[in-house]
CSV table of C-alpha atoms in Angstrom, one decimal:
chain,number,residue,atom,x,y,z
O,279,MET,CA,0.0,0.0,0.0
O,280,THR,CA,1.4,3.4,-0.9
O,281,ASP,CA,0.8,6.7,0.8
O,282,SER,CA,1.2,8.7,-2.5
O,283,VAL,CA,-2.2,7.4,-3.8
O,284,PRO,CA,-5.3,7.9,-1.8
O,285,LYS,CA,-6.9,4.6,-0.9
O,286,LEU,CA,-10.6,3.8,-1.2
O,287,SER,CA,-12.0,4.0,2.3
O,288,SER,CA,-15.4,5.6,2.6
O,289,PRO,CA,-18.8,4.2,1.5
O,290,ARG,CA,-18.9,7.1,-1.1
O,291,ASP,CA,-15.5,6.0,-2.5
O,292,TRP,CA,-16.7,2.5,-3.0
O,293,ASP,CA,-20.1,3.5,-4.3
O,294,LEU,CA,-18.4,5.2,-7.2
O,295,LYS,CA,-15.9,2.4,-7.7
O,296,TRP,CA,-18.5,-0.4,-7.7
O,297,ALA,CA,-20.7,1.5,-10.2
O,298,GLU,CA,-17.6,1.3,-12.4
O,299,VAL,CA,-16.3,-2.2,-11.9
O,300,PHE,CA,-19.2,-4.3,-10.5
O,301,ASP,CA,-19.8,-6.3,-13.7
O,302,LYS,CA,-16.1,-6.8,-14.4
O,303,TYR,CA,-15.6,-8.3,-10.9
O,304,GLN,CA,-18.2,-11.1,-11.5
O,305,ALA,CA,-15.8,-13.2,-13.6
O,306,ASP,CA,-13.2,-14.6,-11.2
O,307,LEU,CA,-14.9,-17.1,-8.9
O,308,ARG,CA,-11.7,-18.9,-7.7
O,309,HIS,CA,-12.1,-17.7,-4.1
O,310,ALA,CA,-15.6,-19.2,-3.8
O,311,TYR,CA,-14.1,-22.6,-4.9
O,312,TYR,CA,-11.4,-22.3,-2.3
O,313,ILE,CA,-13.9,-21.6,0.5
O,314,ARG,CA,-16.2,-24.5,-0.6
O,315,ALA,CA,-13.2,-26.9,-0.6
O,316,LEU,CA,-11.9,-25.7,2.8
O,317,LYS,CA,-15.1,-25.4,4.8
O,318,CYS,CA,-15.9,-28.2,7.2
O,319,ARG,CA,-19.0,-30.2,6.8
O,320,ASN,CA,-20.5,-28.9,10.1
O,321,GLU,CA,-20.1,-25.3,8.9
O,322,GLN,CA,-23.6,-24.8,7.5
O,323,SER,CA,-24.0,-21.0,7.7
O,324,LEU,CA,-21.4,-18.7,6.1
O,325,LEU,CA,-21.0,-14.9,5.9
O,326,GLU,CA,-18.9,-13.1,3.4
O,327,ILE,CA,-17.6,-9.8,4.9
O,328,ALA,CA,-16.9,-6.9,2.6
O,329,ALA,CA,-18.6,-8.8,-0.1
O,330,GLY,CA,-18.3,-6.0,-2.7
O,331,SER,CA,-19.4,-7.7,-6.0
O,332,PHE,CA,-21.1,-10.4,-3.9
O,333,ARG,CA,-19.8,-12.8,-6.6
O,334,ASP,CA,-18.4,-15.4,-4.2
O,335,MET,CA,-21.4,-15.6,-1.9
O,336,ALA,CA,-23.6,-15.9,-5.0
O,337,ALA,CA,-21.4,-18.7,-6.4
O,338,LEU,CA,-21.4,-20.5,-3.1
O,339,ASN,CA,-25.2,-20.5,-3.0
O,340,ARG,CA,-25.2,-21.9,-6.5
O,341,MET,CA,-22.9,-24.7,-5.2
O,342,GLY,CA,-25.4,-25.5,-2.5
O,343,VAL,CA,-23.7,-23.6,0.3
O,344,HIS,CA,-25.8,-21.3,2.4
O,345,CYS,CA,-23.9,-18.0,2.4
O,346,SER,CA,-24.9,-14.5,3.3
O,347,GLY,CA,-23.0,-11.3,2.4
O,348,ALA,CA,-22.4,-7.9,3.9
O,349,ASP,CA,-20.8,-4.7,2.7
O,350,PHE,CA,-20.8,-1.1,3.8
O,351,SER,CA,-21.4,0.3,0.3
O,352,PRO,CA,-25.1,1.0,-0.4
O,353,GLU,CA,-24.3,0.9,-4.2
O,354,ALA,CA,-22.6,-2.5,-3.9
O,355,VAL,CA,-25.6,-4.0,-2.0
O,356,SER,CA,-28.1,-2.4,-4.4
O,357,LEU,CA,-26.2,-3.7,-7.5
O,358,ALA,CA,-25.9,-7.2,-5.9
O,359,LYS,CA,-29.6,-7.4,-5.1
O,360,GLU,CA,-30.4,-6.4,-8.7
O,361,ARG,CA,-28.1,-9.0,-10.2
O,362,PHE,CA,-29.0,-11.8,-7.7
O,363,PRO,CA,-32.6,-11.1,-6.7
O,364,ALA,CA,-33.1,-14.6,-5.3
O,365,LEU,CA,-30.4,-13.9,-2.7
O,366,ALA,CA,-31.5,-10.4,-1.8
O,367,SER,CA,-32.7,-11.4,1.7
O,368,GLN,CA,-29.2,-12.7,2.4
O,369,MET,CA,-27.4,-9.4,1.5
O,370,PHE,CA,-26.9,-6.8,4.1
O,371,GLU,CA,-25.6,-3.2,4.2
O,372,MET,CA,-23.3,-3.3,7.3
O,373,ASN,CA,-20.1,-1.8,8.6
O,374,ALA,CA,-17.6,-4.6,9.5
O,375,PHE,CA,-16.3,-2.6,12.5
O,376,ARG,CA,-19.7,-3.0,14.2
O,377,PHE,CA,-22.1,-5.6,12.7
O,378,ASP,CA,-25.7,-5.6,13.6
O,379,ILE,CA,-25.4,-9.3,14.1
O,380,SER,CA,-25.6,-11.4,17.2
O,381,ASP,CA,-22.6,-13.2,18.7
O,382,GLN,CA,-21.6,-16.5,17.0
O,383,ALA,CA,-24.3,-16.0,14.3
O,384,PHE,CA,-22.4,-17.8,11.6
O,385,ASP,CA,-20.4,-21.0,11.6
O,386,LEU,CA,-17.8,-19.6,9.2
O,387,THR,CA,-16.9,-16.1,8.1
O,388,TYR,CA,-14.5,-15.0,5.5
O,389,HIS,CA,-13.3,-12.1,3.3
O,390,ASN,CA,-10.9,-11.6,0.4
O,391,GLY,CA,-8.4,-8.7,0.2
O,392,PHE,CA,-10.4,-6.7,2.8
O,393,TRP,CA,-7.7,-6.2,5.5
O,394,GLY,CA,-5.3,-4.8,2.9
O,395,LEU,CA,-7.1,-1.5,3.2
O,396,PHE,CA,-6.4,-0.9,6.9
O,397,SER,CA,-3.8,-0.1,9.5
O,398,ASP,CA,-2.7,-2.6,12.2
O,399,GLU,CA,-5.0,-1.0,14.8
O,400,GLU,CA,-8.0,-1.1,12.5
O,401,ILE,CA,-7.3,-4.7,11.5
O,402,GLU,CA,-7.3,-5.7,15.2
O,403,GLN,CA,-10.8,-4.1,15.6
O,404,LEU,CA,-12.0,-5.9,12.5
O,405,ALA,CA,-10.6,-9.2,13.6
O,406,ARG,CA,-12.2,-8.8,17.0
O,407,GLU,CA,-15.6,-8.1,15.5
O,408,GLN,CA,-15.3,-10.9,13.0
O,409,ALA,CA,-14.5,-13.3,15.8
O,410,ARG,CA,-17.5,-12.1,17.8
O,411,VAL,CA,-20.0,-13.1,15.1
O,412,THR,CA,-18.3,-16.4,14.2
O,413,ARG,CA,-19.0,-19.7,15.9
O,414,ARG,CA,-16.4,-22.1,14.5
O,415,ARG,CA,-13.8,-20.6,12.1
O,416,MET,CA,-12.9,-17.3,10.5
O,417,ILE,CA,-10.9,-16.8,7.3
O,418,ALA,CA,-8.9,-13.8,6.2
O,419,THR,CA,-7.5,-13.9,2.6
O,420,VAL,CA,-4.8,-11.3,2.0
O,421,HIS,CA,-2.4,-10.3,-0.8
O,422,ASN,CA,0.9,-12.2,-0.6
O,423,ALA,CA,4.0,-10.2,0.0
O,424,HIS,CA,6.2,-13.2,-0.8
O,425,ASN,CA,5.2,-13.0,-4.4
O,426,THR,CA,7.3,-10.0,-5.4
O,427,GLY,CA,6.3,-10.0,-9.0
O,428,PHE,CA,2.6,-9.8,-8.1
O,429,LYS,CA,3.4,-6.9,-5.6
O,430,GLU,CA,5.4,-5.1,-8.2
O,431,TYR,CA,2.5,-5.3,-10.6
O,432,PHE,CA,0.2,-3.6,-8.1
O,433,ASP,CA,2.9,-1.0,-7.4
O,434,ARG,CA,2.8,-0.1,-11.1
O,435,VAL,CA,-0.9,0.1,-11.7
O,436,VAL,CA,-1.8,1.8,-8.5
O,437,GLU,CA,-0.5,5.1,-10.0
O,438,THR,CA,-3.6,5.2,-12.2
O,439,ASP,CA,-6.1,3.2,-10.2
O,440,PRO,CA,-6.5,3.5,-6.4
O,441,LEU,CA,-8.3,0.1,-6.4
O,442,PHE,CA,-4.8,-1.4,-6.4
O,443,ASN,CA,-3.7,0.6,-3.3
O,444,ILE,CA,-3.6,-2.6,-1.2
O,445,ARG,CA,-1.4,-3.8,1.6
O,446,PHE,CA,0.5,-7.0,1.1
O,447,PHE,CA,1.2,-9.4,4.0
O,448,HIS,CA,3.9,-11.9,4.9
O,449,LYS,CA,2.9,-15.3,6.1
O,450,ASP,CA,4.1,-14.8,9.7
O,451,GLU,CA,2.4,-11.4,9.8
O,452,ILE,CA,-1.1,-12.5,9.0
O,453,ALA,CA,-0.7,-15.6,11.2
O,454,SER,CA,0.3,-13.4,14.1
O,455,ILE,CA,-2.7,-11.2,13.7
O,456,MET,CA,-5.1,-14.1,13.5
O,457,SER,CA,-3.4,-15.9,16.5
O,458,ARG,CA,-4.4,-13.0,18.8
O,459,HIS,CA,-8.1,-14.0,18.2
O,460,CYS,CA,-8.0,-17.7,17.3
O,461,LYS,CA,-6.9,-20.9,19.1
O,462,ARG,CA,-5.2,-22.4,16.0
O,463,VAL,CA,-4.1,-20.8,12.7
O,464,ARG,CA,-3.3,-22.2,9.3
O,465,VAL,CA,-2.0,-20.3,6.3
O,466,ILE,CA,-2.6,-21.7,2.8
O,467,PRO,CA,-1.0,-20.0,-0.2
O,468,VAL,CA,-3.7,-19.8,-3.0
O,469,GLY,CA,-4.1,-18.4,-6.5
O,470,LYS,CA,-1.7,-19.2,-9.3
O,471,ALA,CA,-2.7,-16.6,-11.8
O,472,LYS,CA,-5.5,-18.8,-13.1
O,473,LYS,CA,-3.0,-21.2,-14.8
O,474,GLY,CA,-1.5,-23.6,-12.3
O,475,TYR,CA,-2.3,-26.2,-9.6
O,476,GLU,CA,-5.7,-25.4,-7.9
O,477,ASP,CA,-6.5,-22.8,-10.5
O,478,THR,CA,-6.0,-25.3,-13.3
O,479,LEU,CA,-8.3,-27.8,-11.5
O,480,ILE,CA,-11.0,-25.1,-11.3
O,481,ARG,CA,-10.6,-24.2,-15.0
O,482,LEU,CA,-10.9,-27.8,-16.0
O,483,GLY,CA,-14.1,-28.3,-14.0
O,484,LEU,CA,-12.4,-30.2,-11.2
O,485,GLY,CA,-12.8,-27.7,-8.5
O,486,GLN,CA,-14.7,-29.9,-6.1
O,487,ARG,CA,-13.8,-30.3,-2.5
O,488,ILE,CA,-11.7,-33.4,-2.7
O,489,PRO,CA,-9.4,-32.5,-5.6
O,490,LEU,CA,-8.8,-29.0,-4.2
O,491,ARG,CA,-8.1,-30.1,-0.7
O,492,ALA,CA,-5.7,-32.7,-2.1
O,493,CYS,CA,-3.9,-30.0,-4.2
O,494,PHE,CA,-3.5,-27.7,-1.1
O,495,ALA,CA,-2.2,-30.6,1.0
O,496,LEU,CA,0.4,-31.7,-1.7
O,497,SER,CA,1.6,-28.2,-2.6
O,498,GLY,CA,1.8,-27.0,1.1
O,499,GLN,CA,4.2,-24.0,1.4
O,500,ARG,CA,6.3,-25.0,-1.7
O,501,LEU,CA,4.5,-22.5,-3.9
O,502,LEU,CA,4.5,-19.6,-1.4
O,503,GLU,CA,6.4,-17.2,-3.7
O,504,ARG,CA,4.2,-18.1,-6.7
O,505,SER,CA,0.8,-17.7,-5.0
O,506,GLU,CA,-1.2,-14.5,-5.2
O,507,ARG,CA,-2.8,-14.6,-1.8
O,508,LEU,CA,-2.5,-16.1,1.7
O,509,LEU,CA,-5.7,-17.7,2.9
O,510,CYS,CA,-5.5,-17.7,6.7
O,511,ILE,CA,-7.9,-20.0,8.7
O,512,GLY,CA,-8.4,-19.4,12.4
O,513,GLU,CA,-10.2,-21.8,14.7
O,514,LEU,CA,-12.2,-20.2,17.5
C-alpha cells in the first residue's frame, strides 16, 4: 500500500468504484471454490464480509452452500440485489467494524483482500468483530508479500487506479494477527494466476472439495512465492 495514492476508504468512494467495476468483478470465482473446498461439513452458515461484488457468496449459494454477504457500500448492495434477486434477503448493508449481528451467528466467516485497506490497529478491531460473530472458524485472505512479481504489478498500476492501493502481508504477519483472536491458525497459499495447480483444476471443472483439498495438501508451502494470496484460517 502506498501513501502517494489515496486509498478507497469511505462508502462514497466504494459506491463510485463499484458502479464502475461491479460487472467486471463477477468473472473470477476462484475464491468461492477455495472456500467451498476448505469449509468443514459442520459449517452450515457462512458470511462473506466486505462482499463487494457479492460474486463469491452468490457462487457458493449456486454450489449449495448457504452463504450471506455484507458490505458497507449501499451501491454494492443495491447492485448485488439487482443482479442476484433470489439472494436479496441474504445481502446486508453493514459496517464490518460493528455488525448488527448477534454473537456467533455464523459457523464460518471470510473475506478476500479486505484487510489490505487498513492499519494494524484497524485490523485488530475488524478481527475482534469478525471473531465475535463467528461460531467455528474465521478466514482472512490477503495479498501475498512473498510474491514479489505480483506486488510489483500492483505498485505499477496503483498510480492510475486507487483500487490497487492494497497492503501485502507476509505469512508470519497474517498468522500473528489471527493468532491473537484464534486458538489455532493455518495459512494456505492460494491463487496461481488462473493457470496452475488449484486454479487449473477449477478451470478444467475439477474444483470440487476433494481435488482442491488434495492439491492444497500436496503443494503445502512450496509455492508460497508463486501464490497471489494467503488464505489464513483461524479456529475459535
